[in-house]
Coordinates of C-alpha atoms in Angstrom, one line a residue:
Chain A
M1 CA 115.1 22.1 26.4
E2 CA 115.6 19.9 29.0
T3 CA 119.6 20.0 28.8
I4 CA 120.4 23.0 29.0
T5 CA 117.9 23.2 32.0
F6 CA 119.7 20.5 33.4
L7 CA 123.2 22.2 32.8
I8 CA 121.7 26.2 34.5
E9 CA 120.2 24.1 37.6
H10 CA 123.8 22.8 38.1
A11 CA 125.4 25.8 38.2
N12 CA 127.1 25.6 40.7
Y13 CA 128.8 22.5 40.1
W14 CA 129.8 23.7 36.4
A15 CA 132.2 26.5 39.0
A16 CA 133.6 24.1 40.4
V17 CA 134.5 21.6 38.8
V18 CA 136.0 23.9 36.2
L19 CA 137.6 25.9 38.6
L20 CA 139.3 22.7 39.8
M21 CA 139.9 21.7 36.4
I22 CA 142.1 25.2 35.9
G23 CA 143.2 24.1 39.1
L24 CA 145.0 21.2 38.5
Y25 CA 146.0 22.7 34.8
I26 CA 147.5 25.4 36.3
L27 CA 149.2 23.4 38.3
T28 CA 150.4 20.6 36.5
T29 CA 151.9 22.3 33.2
R30 CA 153.0 26.0 35.1
G31 CA 156.7 25.5 36.7
N32 CA 156.3 29.2 38.2
L33 CA 156.6 28.2 41.5
I34 CA 154.5 30.5 43.3
K35 CA 152.3 30.2 40.2
K36 CA 151.8 27.2 41.4
V37 CA 150.8 27.9 43.9
V38 CA 147.9 30.3 42.6
G39 CA 147.0 27.6 41.0
L40 CA 146.5 25.6 44.0
N41 CA 144.9 28.0 45.6
I42 CA 142.2 28.5 43.2
F43 CA 142.6 24.1 43.1
Q44 CA 140.8 24.8 47.1
S45 CA 139.1 27.5 46.3
A46 CA 136.7 25.1 43.7
V47 CA 135.8 22.7 46.8
F48 CA 135.0 26.2 49.2
L49 CA 131.9 27.0 46.4
L50 CA 131.2 23.3 46.4
Y51 CA 130.2 23.2 49.8
I52 CA 129.1 26.4 50.3
S53 CA 126.4 26.3 47.4
M54 CA 125.8 22.8 49.0
G55 CA 124.4 24.1 52.2
Y56 CA 121.8 26.1 49.9
V57 CA 118.1 24.9 51.1
D58 CA 115.6 25.9 47.6
G59 CA 113.6 29.2 49.3
G60 CA 115.9 29.1 52.4
S61 CA 117.2 32.4 54.6
A62 CA 120.4 32.7 55.5
P63 CA 120.3 31.0 59.4
I64 CA 119.7 33.8 61.0
V65 CA 117.0 32.9 63.1
K66 CA 114.2 35.1 62.8
E67 CA 110.4 35.8 63.1
G68 CA 108.3 34.6 60.2
I69 CA 110.6 32.4 57.9
E70 CA 110.5 28.5 58.3
V71 CA 112.8 27.5 55.8
Y72 CA 117.4 28.0 56.5
S73 CA 119.6 27.5 55.0
N74 CA 122.2 24.4 56.3
P75 CA 124.6 26.2 58.4
L76 CA 127.3 23.7 58.7
P77 CA 128.9 23.5 54.9
H78 CA 129.6 27.3 55.7
V79 CA 131.2 26.7 59.2
L80 CA 133.5 23.1 58.0
I81 CA 134.1 25.3 54.7
L82 CA 136.3 28.7 57.5
T83 CA 138.4 25.6 58.4
A84 CA 139.1 24.4 55.3
I85 CA 139.9 28.1 54.5
V86 CA 141.7 28.9 57.2
V87 CA 143.9 25.4 56.5
G88 CA 144.5 26.4 52.6
V89 CA 145.9 30.1 54.5
A90 CA 148.3 27.6 56.3
T91 CA 148.4 25.9 53.2
S92 CA 149.6 29.2 51.0
S93 CA 151.9 30.3 53.3
L94 CA 154.4 27.5 54.1
A95 CA 154.6 27.1 50.4
L96 CA 155.4 30.5 50.4
A97 CA 157.8 29.9 52.9
L98 CA 159.7 27.3 51.0
I99 CA 160.2 29.4 48.1
V100 CA 161.9 32.1 50.1
R101 CA 164.2 29.9 51.0
I102 CA 164.3 27.3 48.0
R103 CA 165.0 31.4 46.0
E104 CA 168.0 31.8 49.0
A105 CA 169.4 28.3 47.9
Y106 CA 168.7 28.7 44.3
G107 CA 168.7 32.2 43.4
T108 CA 165.6 31.0 41.1
I109 CA 161.9 29.5 41.4
E110 CA 161.2 27.9 37.9
E111 CA 161.6 24.4 38.4
D112 CA 163.1 23.4 35.0
E113 CA 166.8 25.1 35.8
I114 CA 166.4 23.8 39.6
I115 CA 166.5 20.8 38.4
E116 CA 169.2 21.9 36.3
L117 CA 170.8 22.9 38.9
D118 CA 170.4 19.7 40.7
Q119 CA 172.8 18.0 38.2
P120 CA 176.1 16.5 39.2
Chain B
M1 CA 142.3 9.7 88.3
S2 CA 139.3 8.3 86.8
F3 CA 139.5 11.6 85.7
V4 CA 142.0 10.6 83.7
T5 CA 141.8 7.0 82.8
A6 CA 137.3 8.9 81.8
N7 CA 139.0 10.8 79.0
L8 CA 141.5 8.9 77.8
P9 CA 140.7 8.9 73.8
A10 CA 140.9 13.3 74.1
L11 CA 144.2 13.0 76.8
Q12 CA 145.8 10.8 73.4
V13 CA 145.5 13.6 70.8
A14 CA 145.4 16.5 73.5
V15 CA 149.0 16.0 75.6
P16 CA 150.9 16.2 72.6
L17 CA 148.9 19.3 71.3
I18 CA 149.0 21.2 74.4
A19 CA 152.8 20.1 74.6
A20 CA 154.1 21.7 71.2
P21 CA 153.5 25.5 72.1
I22 CA 154.9 25.4 75.1
C23 CA 158.1 23.7 73.9
A24 CA 157.6 26.5 71.2
L25 CA 158.6 28.6 74.4
L26 CA 161.6 26.4 75.7
V27 CA 165.1 28.6 75.7
R28 CA 167.0 25.6 74.5
G29 CA 167.2 22.6 72.2
R30 CA 168.2 20.9 74.6
Y31 CA 165.4 20.8 77.0
A32 CA 163.1 20.4 73.9
W33 CA 164.0 17.5 73.5
V34 CA 164.0 16.8 77.0
F35 CA 160.7 17.5 76.9
T36 CA 159.5 16.2 73.6
T37 CA 161.2 12.6 75.1
I38 CA 158.7 12.7 77.9
V39 CA 155.4 13.9 76.5
A40 CA 156.3 10.8 73.7
W41 CA 156.8 8.1 76.6
L42 CA 153.3 9.9 78.7
T43 CA 151.7 9.4 74.6
F44 CA 152.5 5.9 74.8
A45 CA 151.1 5.0 78.4
I46 CA 148.2 6.7 77.3
S47 CA 147.4 4.1 73.7
L48 CA 148.7 0.9 76.0
A49 CA 145.8 2.1 78.8
L50 CA 143.9 2.3 75.6
M51 CA 144.4 -1.3 74.1
G52 CA 144.0 -2.6 76.9
E53 CA 140.9 -1.1 77.5
V54 CA 139.4 -2.6 73.4
L55 CA 141.1 -5.4 74.6
D56 CA 139.1 -5.6 77.5
K57 CA 136.0 -4.6 76.5
G58 CA 135.3 -3.5 73.4
S59 CA 135.7 -0.4 71.3
V60 CA 135.9 3.3 73.4
S61 CA 133.8 5.8 72.5
Y62 CA 134.3 8.9 73.6
S63 CA 132.0 12.3 73.0
M64 CA 134.1 15.3 72.7
G65 CA 132.8 18.1 75.0
G66 CA 130.1 16.0 76.0
W67 CA 127.8 16.6 72.9
E68 CA 126.2 13.1 71.9
P69 CA 127.4 11.3 68.3
P70 CA 126.5 11.9 65.8
W71 CA 126.3 15.9 66.5
G72 CA 129.0 16.4 68.0
I73 CA 132.5 15.0 67.4
E74 CA 132.9 11.6 68.9
Y75 CA 135.9 10.0 69.2
H76 CA 135.7 6.0 68.5
I77 CA 138.4 3.4 69.3
D78 CA 138.4 -0.1 68.2
A79 CA 141.3 -2.7 67.8
L80 CA 142.4 -1.1 64.7
S81 CA 142.8 2.6 66.1
A82 CA 144.0 1.1 68.9
L83 CA 146.9 -0.6 67.4
L84 CA 148.1 2.2 64.9
L85 CA 147.7 4.1 68.3
V86 CA 150.3 2.5 69.7
L87 CA 152.5 1.9 66.6
I88 CA 152.7 5.5 66.4
S89 CA 153.5 6.9 69.7
G90 CA 154.9 3.8 70.3
M91 CA 158.1 5.1 66.9
A92 CA 157.5 8.5 68.7
A93 CA 158.7 7.6 72.6
I94 CA 161.5 5.3 71.0
I95 CA 162.5 7.7 68.5
T96 CA 162.5 10.6 70.5
P97 CA 165.6 10.1 72.6
A98 CA 167.7 9.2 69.6
A99 CA 167.2 13.1 68.6
R100 CA 170.0 14.4 71.1
H101 CA 172.4 13.0 69.2
A102 CA 171.4 12.7 65.7
I103 CA 170.1 15.8 65.0
G104 CA 173.3 17.1 66.3
V105 CA 174.4 16.8 62.3
E106 CA 171.6 18.1 60.7
V107 CA 169.9 21.2 62.2
T108 CA 171.3 24.0 64.0
E109 CA 171.0 25.0 67.9
R110 CA 169.0 27.6 66.3
A111 CA 165.6 25.9 64.1
R112 CA 165.7 23.0 67.4
R113 CA 163.0 24.0 69.8
L114 CA 160.9 24.5 67.5
F115 CA 162.3 21.1 65.3
F116 CA 160.8 19.1 68.6
T117 CA 157.7 22.1 68.5
V118 CA 156.4 20.7 64.6
A119 CA 157.2 17.2 65.7
L120 CA 155.3 17.2 69.0
L121 CA 152.6 18.6 66.3
A122 CA 153.0 16.0 63.3
L123 CA 152.9 13.4 66.1
T124 CA 149.1 15.2 67.6
G125 CA 148.1 15.1 63.3
M126 CA 149.0 11.8 62.8
L127 CA 146.9 9.9 67.2
G128 CA 143.8 12.6 65.8
I129 CA 144.0 10.8 62.5
V130 CA 143.5 7.4 63.8
A131 CA 141.1 8.6 66.8
T132 CA 138.1 10.5 65.4
G133 CA 135.4 9.2 64.5
D134 CA 134.9 11.8 62.2
A135 CA 135.7 12.7 58.7
F136 CA 135.6 16.4 59.0
N137 CA 137.6 15.9 62.0
L138 CA 140.0 13.6 60.4
Y139 CA 140.5 15.9 57.3
V140 CA 141.4 18.8 59.8
F141 CA 144.2 16.2 61.2
L142 CA 145.5 15.0 58.4
E143 CA 145.8 18.8 57.5
I144 CA 147.9 19.5 60.4
S145 CA 150.0 16.5 59.7
S146 CA 150.7 16.9 56.5
L147 CA 151.9 20.5 57.3
A148 CA 154.0 19.5 60.2
S149 CA 155.5 16.9 58.5
Y150 CA 155.9 19.4 54.4
A151 CA 158.2 21.6 57.5
L152 CA 160.2 18.8 58.8
I153 CA 161.1 17.8 55.6
A154 CA 162.9 20.7 54.5
M155 CA 164.9 21.4 57.7
G156 CA 166.7 19.0 56.1
N157 CA 170.6 20.0 56.0
S158 CA 170.2 19.5 51.9
R159 CA 169.2 22.5 49.7
R160 CA 167.2 19.6 47.9
A161 CA 164.9 19.2 50.9
T162 CA 163.5 22.5 50.5
T163 CA 162.8 21.3 46.5
A164 CA 160.8 17.7 48.1
A165 CA 159.1 19.1 51.0
F166 CA 157.8 21.5 48.1
H167 CA 156.2 19.1 45.9
Y168 CA 155.4 16.6 48.4
L169 CA 153.2 20.0 49.6
I170 CA 151.4 20.4 46.2
L171 CA 150.5 16.8 45.5
G172 CA 149.5 16.0 49.3
T173 CA 147.9 19.4 49.0
I174 CA 145.8 17.8 46.4
G175 CA 145.4 14.2 47.6
A176 CA 143.9 16.2 51.6
T177 CA 141.8 18.2 49.5
F178 CA 140.3 14.6 47.2
I179 CA 139.2 13.7 50.6
L180 CA 137.8 16.6 51.4
I181 CA 135.7 17.0 48.3
G182 CA 135.1 13.4 49.2
V183 CA 133.5 13.9 52.7
G184 CA 132.0 16.8 51.3
L185 CA 129.6 14.6 48.6
I186 CA 129.2 11.7 50.9
Y187 CA 127.8 15.0 53.4
S188 CA 125.7 15.9 50.8
A189 CA 124.6 12.7 50.6
T190 CA 124.3 11.5 53.9
G191 CA 123.8 14.1 55.6
T192 CA 126.0 13.2 58.3
L193 CA 129.5 13.7 59.3
N194 CA 129.8 10.7 62.0
M195 CA 131.4 8.2 60.3
A196 CA 129.4 4.9 61.3
D197 CA 126.3 7.1 61.5
M198 CA 127.5 7.2 57.3
A199 CA 128.0 4.0 57.1
G200 CA 124.0 3.2 57.5
R201 CA 123.2 6.1 55.7
L202 CA 125.2 5.3 53.5
R203 CA 123.3 1.3 52.2
A204 CA 120.3 3.1 53.0
V205 CA 121.4 5.6 49.8
G206 CA 121.7 3.3 47.6
V207 CA 124.4 2.6 44.9
T208 CA 124.1 6.8 43.3
P209 CA 125.9 8.8 41.2
T210 CA 127.2 11.1 43.9
V211 CA 128.4 8.5 46.1
E212 CA 130.4 7.2 43.2
A213 CA 132.3 9.3 43.0
A214 CA 133.3 10.5 46.9
F215 CA 134.2 6.8 46.6
A216 CA 136.7 7.9 44.1
F217 CA 138.0 10.8 45.6
I218 CA 138.0 9.4 48.5
I219 CA 140.4 6.0 47.3
I220 CA 142.8 8.5 45.3
G221 CA 143.2 10.9 48.4
A222 CA 143.9 8.4 50.5
A223 CA 146.3 6.5 47.9
I224 CA 148.5 9.7 47.4
K225 CA 149.1 9.9 51.3
F226 CA 149.7 6.0 51.8
A227 CA 152.5 7.1 48.2
L228 CA 150.5 3.8 46.6
F229 CA 152.6 3.6 42.9
P230 CA 151.9 4.7 40.3
V231 CA 150.8 8.3 42.9
H232 CA 154.2 8.0 45.1
F233 CA 156.2 10.4 43.3
W234 CA 156.1 12.5 46.8
M235 CA 158.1 9.5 48.8
P236 CA 161.5 8.9 47.4
N237 CA 162.9 12.6 47.7
A238 CA 161.4 13.4 51.0
Y239 CA 162.9 10.8 53.0
T240 CA 166.4 10.8 51.4
Y241 CA 166.6 13.9 51.9
A242 CA 164.9 14.8 55.7
P243 CA 167.1 14.7 58.7
S244 CA 167.4 11.2 59.6
L245 CA 165.6 10.7 62.4
V246 CA 162.5 12.7 60.3
S247 CA 162.9 9.9 57.5
A248 CA 162.5 7.2 60.5
F249 CA 159.3 8.4 62.2
F250 CA 157.2 9.2 58.6
G251 CA 159.1 6.1 57.1
A252 CA 157.7 4.0 60.2
T253 CA 154.4 5.8 60.7
A254 CA 152.8 8.1 58.1
T255 CA 152.4 5.8 55.2
K256 CA 150.3 3.5 57.5
V257 CA 148.7 6.7 58.6
G258 CA 147.3 7.0 55.1
A259 CA 146.9 2.8 54.7
Y260 CA 144.6 3.7 58.5
I261 CA 142.2 6.0 56.8
L262 CA 141.2 3.5 53.4
I263 CA 140.9 0.5 55.1
R264 CA 138.4 3.2 57.6
F265 CA 136.9 4.5 54.3
I266 CA 136.6 1.0 52.4
F267 CA 135.4 -1.1 55.3
T268 CA 133.5 1.5 58.4
V269 CA 131.9 3.9 55.7
F270 CA 131.3 2.4 52.6
G271 CA 131.2 -1.1 53.4
E272 CA 133.0 -4.9 51.6
H273 CA 129.7 -5.0 49.2
F274 CA 129.9 -1.4 47.7
A275 CA 133.9 -1.3 47.8
F276 CA 134.0 -4.7 46.3
G277 CA 130.9 -6.1 44.7
E278 CA 129.3 -2.5 43.6
M279 CA 133.0 -0.5 42.7
H280 CA 135.3 -3.2 41.7
L281 CA 138.4 -2.2 43.6
S282 CA 139.9 -5.8 43.8
W283 CA 140.3 -4.4 40.2
V284 CA 142.4 -1.5 40.6
L285 CA 143.8 -2.2 43.3
I286 CA 145.5 -5.6 43.0
P287 CA 147.5 -4.7 39.9
V288 CA 148.5 -1.4 40.7
A289 CA 150.6 -3.0 44.2
I290 CA 151.7 -5.5 42.4
A291 CA 153.3 -3.6 39.6
G292 CA 154.2 -1.5 42.9
A293 CA 155.8 -4.0 45.0
F294 CA 158.0 -5.1 41.8
V295 CA 159.1 -1.6 39.8
A296 CA 160.3 -0.2 43.5
S297 CA 162.0 -2.8 44.0
L298 CA 163.5 -2.8 41.2
V299 CA 164.0 0.3 41.7
A300 CA 165.9 0.0 45.1
C301 CA 168.4 -2.2 43.1
W302 CA 170.2 0.6 41.1
Q303 CA 169.8 3.1 44.1
D304 CA 173.9 4.0 46.1
D305 CA 171.8 6.7 47.8
L306 CA 170.6 3.9 51.1
K307 CA 167.7 6.3 52.1
R308 CA 167.5 6.6 48.5
M309 CA 167.3 3.2 48.4
L310 CA 164.9 2.7 51.4
A311 CA 162.7 5.0 50.2
F312 CA 161.6 2.9 47.4
S313 CA 162.2 -0.4 49.1
S314 CA 158.6 1.5 51.1
V315 CA 156.9 2.2 48.1
A316 CA 157.5 -1.7 48.0
Q317 CA 156.5 -2.4 51.1
V318 CA 153.3 -0.2 51.0
G319 CA 152.3 -2.5 47.8
Y320 CA 152.3 -5.0 50.0
I321 CA 149.7 -3.7 52.0
G322 CA 147.3 -2.1 49.1
L323 CA 147.5 -5.9 48.3
G324 CA 146.0 -6.9 51.3
I325 CA 143.7 -4.5 50.8
G326 CA 142.3 -4.6 48.0
L327 CA 142.1 -8.8 48.1
G328 CA 139.3 -7.7 51.1
N329 CA 139.1 -11.0 52.7
Q330 CA 139.5 -11.7 56.6
D331 CA 143.6 -12.9 55.4
G332 CA 144.6 -10.1 53.0
V333 CA 143.4 -7.7 55.6
V334 CA 145.0 -9.6 58.6
A335 CA 148.1 -9.1 56.7
A336 CA 147.4 -5.6 55.4
V337 CA 146.9 -4.5 59.4
V338 CA 150.0 -6.5 61.0
H339 CA 152.0 -5.2 57.4
V340 CA 151.5 -2.1 58.7
F341 CA 152.6 -2.3 62.6
N342 CA 155.6 -4.6 61.2
H343 CA 156.9 -2.5 58.0
G344 CA 156.6 0.1 61.0
L345 CA 159.4 -1.4 63.4
M346 CA 161.9 -2.5 60.2
K347 CA 161.5 0.5 58.2
G348 CA 161.6 2.3 61.7
A349 CA 165.7 0.6 62.6
L350 CA 166.4 0.8 59.4
F351 CA 166.5 4.4 59.1
L352 CA 167.7 4.4 62.3
V353 CA 171.1 2.0 61.5
M354 CA 171.3 5.3 58.3
A355 CA 171.6 8.1 61.0
C356 CA 173.5 6.0 63.1
V357 CA 176.0 6.2 60.4
I358 CA 175.4 9.7 59.0
L359 CA 176.5 11.2 62.5
R360 CA 179.5 9.2 62.8
L361 CA 180.7 8.9 58.3
G362 CA 178.8 11.9 57.6
S363 CA 176.6 10.6 54.8
A364 CA 174.7 6.9 54.4
D365 CA 176.3 6.6 50.0
M366 CA 177.4 3.0 49.7
A367 CA 181.2 4.3 49.9
S368 CA 180.8 4.7 53.8
F369 CA 179.2 1.6 53.4
R370 CA 182.2 -0.2 52.5
G371 CA 183.5 -2.7 55.2
L372 CA 181.2 -1.0 57.8
G373 CA 180.8 -4.8 59.8
K374 CA 184.6 -4.5 61.0
R375 CA 183.6 -0.3 61.0
M376 CA 180.0 -0.8 62.9
P377 CA 179.5 -3.7 63.8
V378 CA 176.6 -3.6 66.2
V379 CA 175.1 -1.1 63.6
M380 CA 175.4 -3.0 61.5
A381 CA 174.0 -6.2 63.0
A382 CA 171.0 -4.2 63.7
F383 CA 170.8 -3.6 60.0
V384 CA 170.9 -7.0 58.8
I385 CA 168.2 -8.4 61.1
A386 CA 165.5 -5.6 59.3
G387 CA 166.8 -6.6 56.5
L388 CA 166.1 -9.8 56.7
S389 CA 162.6 -8.9 57.5
M390 CA 162.5 -6.9 54.9
I391 CA 162.9 -9.8 53.2
G392 CA 160.3 -12.3 54.8
V393 CA 162.7 -14.8 56.5
P394 CA 160.9 -16.9 59.1
L395 CA 161.1 -16.1 62.4
T396 CA 160.8 -11.9 61.6
V397 CA 158.5 -10.1 60.9
G398 CA 158.4 -10.0 57.4
F399 CA 158.0 -13.3 57.6
I400 CA 154.3 -13.3 59.4
S401 CA 152.6 -11.1 57.3
K402 CA 154.2 -12.3 53.6
W403 CA 153.1 -15.9 55.2
Y404 CA 149.0 -13.9 56.1
L405 CA 149.1 -11.8 52.5
V406 CA 150.2 -15.1 50.5
V407 CA 146.9 -17.4 52.2
G408 CA 145.3 -14.8 51.7
A409 CA 145.4 -14.5 48.1
L410 CA 145.5 -18.6 47.2
Q411 CA 141.7 -18.4 49.1
E412 CA 140.9 -16.2 46.1
G413 CA 142.2 -18.3 43.8
L414 CA 144.7 -15.6 42.8
W415 CA 148.0 -17.9 43.1
P416 CA 149.9 -16.1 40.5
V417 CA 149.3 -13.1 42.5
A418 CA 151.0 -15.2 45.6
A419 CA 154.1 -16.1 43.3
L420 CA 154.0 -12.8 42.8
V421 CA 154.3 -11.7 46.1
L422 CA 156.8 -14.5 46.5
I423 CA 159.2 -13.3 43.4
S424 CA 159.1 -9.6 44.8
S425 CA 160.4 -10.7 48.2
L426 CA 163.1 -12.0 45.7
I427 CA 163.8 -8.3 44.9
A428 CA 164.3 -7.6 48.2
A429 CA 166.9 -9.9 49.1
V430 CA 169.0 -8.5 46.5
Y431 CA 169.2 -5.3 47.6
I432 CA 169.7 -5.6 51.6
W433 CA 172.7 -8.7 49.8
R434 CA 174.0 -5.8 48.1
V435 CA 174.2 -3.4 51.5
V436 CA 175.4 -6.5 52.9
E437 CA 177.9 -8.0 50.9
V438 CA 179.6 -4.0 50.7
A439 CA 180.0 -4.3 54.5
Y440 CA 181.0 -7.6 54.9
F441 CA 183.6 -8.5 52.5
K442 CA 184.4 -5.3 50.7
E443 CA 187.5 -3.4 52.4
P444 CA 186.9 0.1 54.2
D445 CA 188.7 2.8 52.1
D446 CA 190.0 4.2 55.7
D447 CA 190.3 2.1 58.2
A448 CA 190.9 4.4 60.9
P449 CA 188.2 3.9 63.4
V450 CA 184.5 4.8 64.6
K451 CA 184.1 6.6 67.4
A452 CA 181.2 4.3 69.1
T453 CA 177.9 5.4 68.6
P454 CA 176.5 7.3 71.4
P455 CA 174.2 4.7 73.4
L456 CA 170.7 7.0 73.1
L457 CA 171.4 6.9 69.3
L458 CA 172.7 3.0 69.4
I459 CA 169.5 1.3 72.2
P460 CA 166.8 2.4 70.6
T461 CA 167.8 1.4 66.8
L462 CA 169.1 -1.8 68.3
A463 CA 165.4 -1.7 70.5
L464 CA 164.0 -1.6 67.0
A465 CA 165.6 -4.5 65.3
V466 CA 164.7 -6.8 68.5
L467 CA 161.5 -6.2 68.0
C468 CA 161.5 -7.4 65.1
I469 CA 162.2 -10.7 66.5
V470 CA 160.2 -10.3 69.1
F471 CA 157.0 -10.0 67.3
G472 CA 158.2 -12.1 64.7
V473 CA 158.2 -15.4 67.5
A474 CA 155.6 -14.3 69.5
T475 CA 152.8 -13.4 67.0
D476 CA 150.0 -13.7 69.0
F477 CA 149.6 -10.1 69.8
T478 CA 149.7 -8.6 66.5
V479 CA 147.8 -11.6 64.2
N480 CA 145.2 -11.1 67.5
V481 CA 144.8 -7.6 67.2
A482 CA 144.4 -8.1 63.6
L483 CA 141.7 -10.7 64.1
L484 CA 139.1 -8.3 66.0
A485 CA 140.4 -5.5 64.0
T486 CA 138.9 -7.3 60.7
T487 CA 135.6 -8.4 63.1
T488 CA 135.1 -4.7 64.1
L489 CA 135.0 -4.1 60.3
G490 CA 132.1 -6.0 59.7
I491 CA 134.7 -8.3 57.6
A492 CA 133.5 -12.1 57.0
P493 CA 136.1 -14.6 57.8

């Protein structure tokens, strides 16, 4: 019983861990460069979730000042992660731009074919 | 004037940041180059002023926007930060004049102003990482410099530059995200993002699984950025196919920023006792660093593309810096800090030699080096001086760092480690000698006289080579600053 409550109470962390692993798995096993970018996005989203759920205070309301509310959630992790999301968007767009150039130069976006084309 | 002196830490980062979009608006590549050179020298002047202030009065603390730390973002410049600021902005100041000719063969006229814009952003990011005292701010600057460096590497003229940049992007993002996870975990344990404040509160929290996980994530994330063996895979290709000047600038500075992040988190945030006493970091860092120094040096001996050889030699030298950090005693960390600075000088010089050779002969293959001692004597002399530093010959900068490294290892009673450092230096002698032999004792394939190297490229190359000797003879500056840095980091002598 104790184990089950432990698992349920930390559901947000489990979600982050599972997503993090899915992202890493895609990054290491898929040869398609677009799929790698998708994997990278899942990987980063896991961290976004970790930060956002971390800011929740038990019984706290949304951090908007209102009469009659005493406990607020911590808004700082949310603000931080907004910055990290912007960084993630920039990374994805740069990665996609690179993929366009790779496709122009090699005619493929499959990693094994690219490695083969580079063999002298 | 007092406005400027009071806001030096902010200006250090703000000047190149504001200059970057202005540079994008300049119509011609030539204007962008002049503008970037001026900005680089300006940041160098600011960093020297900051260094003067740190040596004079001790660490400088600056509250961004007037918000007091730990609530606002604090810029904190101690001896370690100041040395890194001088190294990064100094390298930028020395290398940008050379861009006039060196990028001529590698970057198209249309892309040139954007090249300089992105270079200024990379400079901003690296200076920001070193200047800031806020852990999340460090992550943001890390991503600014990383994104800029992916773009710069992709500007190389071989198609393999794009794949190298893509791989670096994947690994670099994993590394930076690991640091982000670590910072988040520390925040959840301490409720602060200010690094000095974190340090105090972590002592109160003690050793919990959250803090241990944070430590592991940050060390691995920083090690990827630092290109420490065996997570160095992005580096050889990235430095081989990037434009030579980009290799020179990043070879001299980018991995050093990774070393800075490692030192800052291990000693300032987590503290020596937690890192070495509780987490036994030495047991991980020392074997990995020594293995890296050996494997990468050996691989370097078999490379025919000399830019690739230098990239592998960088992996080996990163091993020495990692070893110094892993020893964890004062001499070890002094060796690491001094080597961060010294390796910047020699790797910068060696990659600039490659830029000279590529400009005149079209490639940096072993074949172009045949008889180079006669064809480009001055450039080759710079290679020999920087190469001797790489081996660690007395009177060059390399000797000083190796000396402290060996002393640090012996102090811990690890004489086999000291012996291994000396043996791996001999392997460095092998790959440097290979080039020297080909350059001085082989007849060139083609006897046509080579046009003289343009002075704007030759002077920076020679300047860095001469600095390798200057700082090898007059060691007071680097060693004193490194000693001061270890005292501020709280490492007992």
